[in-house]
Amino acid sequence: DAPYETLLVETRGAVGLITLNRPKALNALNARLIEELALAFEAFEADDAVGAVVVTGSEKAFAAGADIKEMAEKTYAEAFLEDFGAGWRRITSCRKPSIAAVAGYALGGGCELAMMCDVIFAADTAKFGQPEITLAIIPGFGGTQRLTRAVGKAKAMDLILTGRMMDATEAERAGLVARVVAPERLVDEAVEAAAKIASFSRVAVLAAKEAVNVAQEASLAEGVRFERRAFQALFATDDQTEGMAAFVEKRKPAFKNR
Ligand code: CAA
């Protein structure tokens, strides 16, 4: 029923699962796919039954980047006037947590999409890179900023200036990837983690994500102050009362997201 041409979109329990599905183009991110991805994220964001989102690709490619064939003829004026790349804000403004489950190539915009998600799980086949320099452009969907924050200046410069790929082990060691798993376990592991997240109080989950993201933007003092206020505010929720009562009474909590 969903109007998606470039994605497979389903729910698994309380988890929204988005599978990029342009296999012949290695899931290259064309305008249609980006629009559909934004719509799918927004639909899960609006769906009370969904607590977290997983984004994955195929065994061969998470996504091989922005669609080069579509971009090739663009002029500066066109790119500027359509504000090429701004559509991604619709994904990064979602408040529910997202996990990127990456197998195969995550290059250019593909690596940038993975980094827009809150957590990256990688199959041991994953290859990350920002090869834009080989096309005489630079990353345009946040790569120079998010990769540098994730792995530090040394490795970000190395990857972005040489265009080389790094494998899952290197990406985990560098702090880009949270978990490396066997390819056949990748989607299940991500969906299980997302289901776990979705089982907690949504108020606390969204507050936790928001607070961690403040660390990307703020000074330590400001970040710690933000965290303390958010932490204190959670004592106003029924879920906090329930969570602590359940612990004391040695039973499972029943969260109501309020
Ligand atoms: N855009 C459009 N089409 C792409 C694509 C892309 N980013 N990546 C792969 N494809 C297409 C290929 O053109 C090919 O199509 P045809 O069968 O019609 O020729 C098909 O997908 C399969 O690709 P290959 O034959 O190249 O597969 P391979 O296994 O030999 O190589 C690869 C795989 C190393 C990933 C190679 O496809 C590749 O280098 N892709 C481009 C990677 C890249 O440069 N990404 C950055 C894009 S720019 C960007 O993302 C900008 C930004 O930050 C906003």
Coordinates of C-alpha atoms and ligand atoms in Angstrom, one line a residue:
D1 CA 0.0 0.0 0.0
A2 CA 2.9 2.3 0.6
P3 CA 3.9 4.4 -2.4
Y4 CA 7.6 3.4 -2.3
E5 CA 9.6 2.6 -5.4
T6 CA 13.1 2.6 -4.0
L7 CA 12.5 1.3 -0.5
L8 CA 11.0 -1.7 1.3
V9 CA 9.3 -0.4 4.4
E10 CA 7.9 -2.6 7.2
T11 CA 7.4 -2.9 10.9
R12 CA 8.7 -5.7 13.1
G13 CA 6.9 -5.3 16.4
A14 CA 7.8 -1.8 17.6
V15 CA 10.6 -1.4 15.1
G16 CA 10.3 0.4 11.8
L17 CA 12.6 -1.2 9.2
I18 CA 13.6 0.6 6.0
T19 CA 15.5 -1.3 3.4
L20 CA 17.1 0.7 0.6
N21 CA 16.1 -1.1 -2.6
R22 CA 17.8 0.1 -5.8
P23 CA 20.0 -3.0 -6.2
K24 CA 21.0 -2.3 -9.8
A25 CA 22.5 1.0 -8.7
L26 CA 24.0 -0.3 -5.5
N27 CA 21.4 1.8 -3.7
A28 CA 22.7 5.1 -5.0
L29 CA 20.8 7.9 -3.4
N30 CA 18.8 9.6 -6.1
A31 CA 16.2 12.4 -5.5
R32 CA 13.4 9.9 -5.5
L33 CA 15.1 7.6 -2.9
I34 CA 15.9 10.6 -0.7
E35 CA 12.4 11.9 -0.8
E36 CA 11.0 8.4 0.0
L37 CA 13.5 8.0 2.9
A38 CA 12.3 11.3 4.4
L39 CA 8.7 10.2 4.0
A40 CA 9.4 6.8 5.6
F41 CA 11.2 8.4 8.5
E42 CA 8.4 10.9 9.0
A43 CA 5.8 8.1 8.9
F44 CA 7.6 6.2 11.6
E45 CA 8.2 9.3 13.6
A46 CA 4.4 9.9 13.6
D47 CA 3.5 6.3 14.3
D48 CA 3.0 5.8 18.1
A49 CA 3.5 2.1 17.7
V50 CA 7.0 2.5 16.5
G51 CA 9.8 3.3 19.0
A52 CA 12.9 3.0 16.9
V53 CA 14.0 2.7 13.3
V54 CA 16.5 0.5 11.5
V55 CA 17.9 1.5 8.0
T56 CA 19.7 -1.2 6.0
G57 CA 20.7 -1.9 2.4
S58 CA 21.7 -5.1 0.6
E59 CA 24.4 -7.6 1.2
K60 CA 26.6 -5.9 -1.4
A61 CA 25.8 -2.2 -0.6
F62 CA 24.3 -0.2 2.1
A63 CA 24.5 2.7 -0.4
A64 CA 27.3 3.5 -2.9
G65 CA 26.7 7.3 -2.5
A66 CA 24.7 10.0 -4.1
D67 CA 23.5 9.1 -7.6
I68 CA 26.4 10.2 -9.8
K69 CA 24.4 9.8 -13.0
E70 CA 21.7 12.2 -11.6
M71 CA 24.2 14.7 -10.3
A72 CA 26.6 14.7 -13.3
E73 CA 24.8 17.5 -15.3
K74 CA 23.9 19.8 -12.4
T75 CA 25.0 23.4 -12.5
Y76 CA 25.9 25.4 -9.5
A77 CA 22.8 27.5 -9.9
E78 CA 20.6 24.4 -9.9
A79 CA 22.3 22.9 -6.9
F80 CA 22.1 26.1 -5.0
L81 CA 18.5 27.0 -5.9
E82 CA 17.1 23.6 -5.1
D83 CA 19.3 23.6 -1.9
F84 CA 20.6 20.2 -2.9
G85 CA 21.2 18.1 0.2
A86 CA 18.8 20.1 2.5
G87 CA 16.2 17.3 2.3
W88 CA 18.3 15.3 4.7
R89 CA 17.2 17.7 7.5
R90 CA 13.9 15.8 7.5
I91 CA 15.7 12.7 8.6
T92 CA 18.1 14.2 11.1
S93 CA 15.3 16.1 12.8
C94 CA 13.5 12.8 13.7
R95 CA 13.6 12.3 17.5
K96 CA 13.2 8.6 17.6
P97 CA 16.5 6.7 17.6
S98 CA 17.7 5.1 14.4
I99 CA 20.2 2.3 13.7
A100 CA 22.1 2.0 10.4
A101 CA 22.8 -1.7 9.7
V102 CA 25.6 -1.6 7.1
A103 CA 26.8 -4.4 4.9
G104 CA 29.0 -3.9 1.9
Y105 CA 29.7 -0.4 0.5
A106 CA 28.8 2.7 2.5
L107 CA 30.4 5.3 0.4
G108 CA 29.9 9.0 0.0
G109 CA 26.3 9.8 0.7
G110 CA 25.9 6.2 1.9
C111 CA 28.4 6.7 4.6
E112 CA 26.8 10.1 5.4
L113 CA 23.4 8.5 5.6
A114 CA 24.8 5.9 8.1
M115 CA 26.3 8.7 10.1
M116 CA 22.9 10.5 10.2
C117 CA 21.6 7.5 12.1
D118 CA 22.2 7.4 15.8
V119 CA 24.1 4.1 15.9
I120 CA 26.0 2.1 13.2
F121 CA 26.1 -1.7 13.3
A122 CA 28.4 -3.1 10.6
A123 CA 28.7 -6.6 9.0
D124 CA 32.3 -7.6 8.7
T125 CA 31.9 -7.0 5.0
A126 CA 31.2 -3.3 5.4
K127 CA 33.4 -0.8 3.7
F128 CA 33.1 2.9 4.6
G129 CA 34.5 5.8 2.6
Q130 CA 34.1 9.3 1.3
P131 CA 35.4 9.0 -2.3
E132 CA 33.9 12.3 -3.5
I133 CA 37.4 13.7 -4.0
T134 CA 37.9 11.3 -6.9
L135 CA 35.0 13.0 -8.6
A136 CA 36.3 16.5 -8.0
I137 CA 33.7 17.2 -5.4
I138 CA 33.7 16.9 -1.6
P139 CA 31.2 15.2 0.8
G140 CA 27.9 17.2 0.7
F141 CA 25.5 15.4 3.0
G142 CA 27.5 16.1 6.2
G143 CA 30.5 13.9 5.8
T144 CA 33.2 16.4 6.5
Q145 CA 31.5 17.3 9.8
R146 CA 30.1 14.0 11.1
L147 CA 33.0 11.8 10.1
T148 CA 35.4 14.3 11.8
R149 CA 33.3 14.2 15.0
A150 CA 33.1 10.4 14.8
V151 CA 36.7 9.4 14.1
G152 CA 38.7 12.6 14.7
K153 CA 40.6 14.9 12.4
A154 CA 43.5 12.5 11.5
K155 CA 41.4 9.7 10.1
A156 CA 38.8 12.0 8.6
M157 CA 41.4 13.9 6.7
D158 CA 43.0 10.6 5.6
L159 CA 39.7 9.2 4.3
I160 CA 38.3 12.4 2.7
L161 CA 41.6 13.5 1.1
T162 CA 42.6 10.1 -0.3
G163 CA 39.1 8.7 -1.0
R164 CA 40.2 5.3 0.4
M165 CA 37.8 2.8 2.0
M166 CA 38.1 1.5 5.6
D167 CA 36.8 -1.9 6.6
A168 CA 34.5 -2.7 9.5
T169 CA 37.3 -3.5 12.0
E170 CA 39.0 -0.2 11.3
A171 CA 35.7 1.7 11.5
E172 CA 34.9 0.1 14.8
R173 CA 38.4 0.8 16.2
A174 CA 38.0 4.4 15.0
G175 CA 34.7 4.9 16.8
L176 CA 32.4 5.1 13.8
V177 CA 30.8 1.7 14.3
A178 CA 29.3 0.5 17.5
R179 CA 29.2 -3.3 16.8
V180 CA 30.6 -5.5 14.1
V181 CA 28.6 -8.7 13.5
A182 CA 28.4 -11.6 11.0
P183 CA 26.6 -10.6 7.8
E184 CA 23.8 -13.1 8.4
R185 CA 23.1 -11.6 11.9
L186 CA 23.3 -7.9 10.9
V187 CA 19.6 -7.0 10.4
D188 CA 18.4 -9.2 13.3
E189 CA 21.0 -7.8 15.6
A190 CA 19.9 -4.2 14.7
V191 CA 16.2 -5.0 14.9
E192 CA 16.8 -6.6 18.4
A193 CA 18.7 -3.6 19.6
A194 CA 16.0 -1.3 18.2
A195 CA 13.3 -3.4 19.9
K196 CA 15.1 -3.2 23.2
I197 CA 15.2 0.6 22.8
A198 CA 11.5 0.7 21.9
S199 CA 10.7 -1.3 25.0
F200 CA 11.9 1.5 27.3
S201 CA 10.0 4.6 28.3
R202 CA 9.9 6.7 25.1
V203 CA 10.2 9.9 27.1
A204 CA 13.5 8.7 28.6
V205 CA 14.7 7.4 25.2
L206 CA 14.1 10.6 23.4
A207 CA 15.7 12.6 26.2
A208 CA 18.8 10.4 26.2
K209 CA 19.2 10.8 22.4
E210 CA 18.7 14.5 22.7
A211 CA 21.3 14.8 25.5
V212 CA 23.9 12.8 23.7
N213 CA 23.4 14.9 20.6
V214 CA 24.0 18.1 22.7
A215 CA 27.5 16.7 23.2
Q216 CA 28.2 17.3 19.5
E217 CA 27.3 20.9 19.7
A218 CA 27.9 22.4 23.2
S219 CA 30.7 23.0 25.7
L220 CA 31.1 20.4 28.5
A221 CA 29.6 22.8 31.0
E222 CA 26.6 23.6 28.8
G223 CA 26.2 19.9 28.0
V224 CA 26.3 18.8 31.6
R225 CA 23.8 21.5 32.5
F226 CA 21.5 20.4 29.7
E227 CA 21.8 16.8 30.9
R228 CA 21.1 17.6 34.5
R229 CA 17.9 19.5 33.6
A230 CA 16.7 16.7 31.4
F231 CA 17.5 14.1 34.0
Q232 CA 15.7 16.1 36.7
A233 CA 12.7 16.6 34.4
L234 CA 12.3 12.8 34.0
F235 CA 11.3 12.7 37.7
A236 CA 8.0 14.3 36.6
T237 CA 7.1 11.2 34.5
D238 CA 4.9 8.3 35.6
D239 CA 7.4 6.0 33.8
Q240 CA 10.2 7.0 36.3
T241 CA 7.9 6.2 39.2
E242 CA 7.0 2.9 37.6
G243 CA 10.6 2.0 36.5
M244 CA 11.9 2.5 40.0
A245 CA 9.0 0.8 41.7
A246 CA 9.3 -2.2 39.4
F247 CA 13.0 -2.5 40.4
V248 CA 12.3 -2.3 44.1
E249 CA 9.4 -4.8 43.7
K250 CA 11.5 -7.2 41.5
R251 CA 9.1 -7.2 38.6
K252 CA 9.1 -6.0 35.0
P253 CA 8.1 -2.4 34.5
A254 CA 5.1 -1.4 32.4
F255 CA 5.9 1.9 30.8
K256 CA 3.1 4.1 29.5
N257 CA 5.2 6.8 27.8
R258 CA 4.0 9.5 30.1
Ligands
CAA1 N1 25.7 6.6 -8.5 C1 25.1 6.1 -9.6 N2 25.3 4.8 -9.9 C2 26.1 4.1 -9.2 C3 26.8 4.6 -8.1 C4 26.5 5.9 -7.7 N3 27.1 6.5 -6.6 N4 27.5 3.6 -7.5 C5 27.4 2.5 -8.3 N5 26.5 2.8 -9.3 C6 26.1 1.9 -10.4 C7 27.2 1.7 -11.4 O1 27.2 2.7 -12.3 C8 26.7 0.4 -12.1 O2 25.7 0.7 -13.0 P1 25.7 0.0 -14.4 O3 25.5 -1.5 -14.1 O4 24.5 0.6 -15.1 O5 27.0 0.3 -15.0 C9 26.1 -0.4 -10.9 O6 25.8 0.6 -9.9 C10 27.0 -1.4 -10.3 O7 28.2 -0.7 -9.9 P2 29.7 -1.2 -10.4 O8 29.6 -1.9 -11.7 O9 30.6 0.0 -10.3 O10 30.0 -2.2 -9.2 P3 31.5 -2.7 -8.7 O11 31.2 -3.8 -7.8 O12 32.4 -2.8 -9.8 O13 32.0 -1.4 -7.8 C11 31.8 0.4 -6.3 C12 31.4 -1.0 -6.7 C13 33.3 0.4 -5.8 C14 31.0 0.9 -5.1 C15 31.6 1.4 -7.4 O14 30.3 1.2 -7.9 C16 31.8 2.8 -7.1 O15 32.9 3.3 -7.0 N6 30.7 3.6 -7.0 C17 30.8 5.0 -6.8 C18 31.2 5.4 -5.3 C19 31.2 6.9 -5.1 O16 32.0 7.6 -5.7 N7 30.4 7.4 -4.3 C20 30.3 8.8 -3.9 C21 29.2 9.5 -4.8 S1 29.3 11.2 -4.6 C22 28.4 11.6 -3.2 O17 28.0 10.7 -2.5 C23 28.3 13.0 -2.9 C24 27.8 13.4 -1.6 O18 28.5 13.3 -0.6 C25 26.6 14.1 -1.4

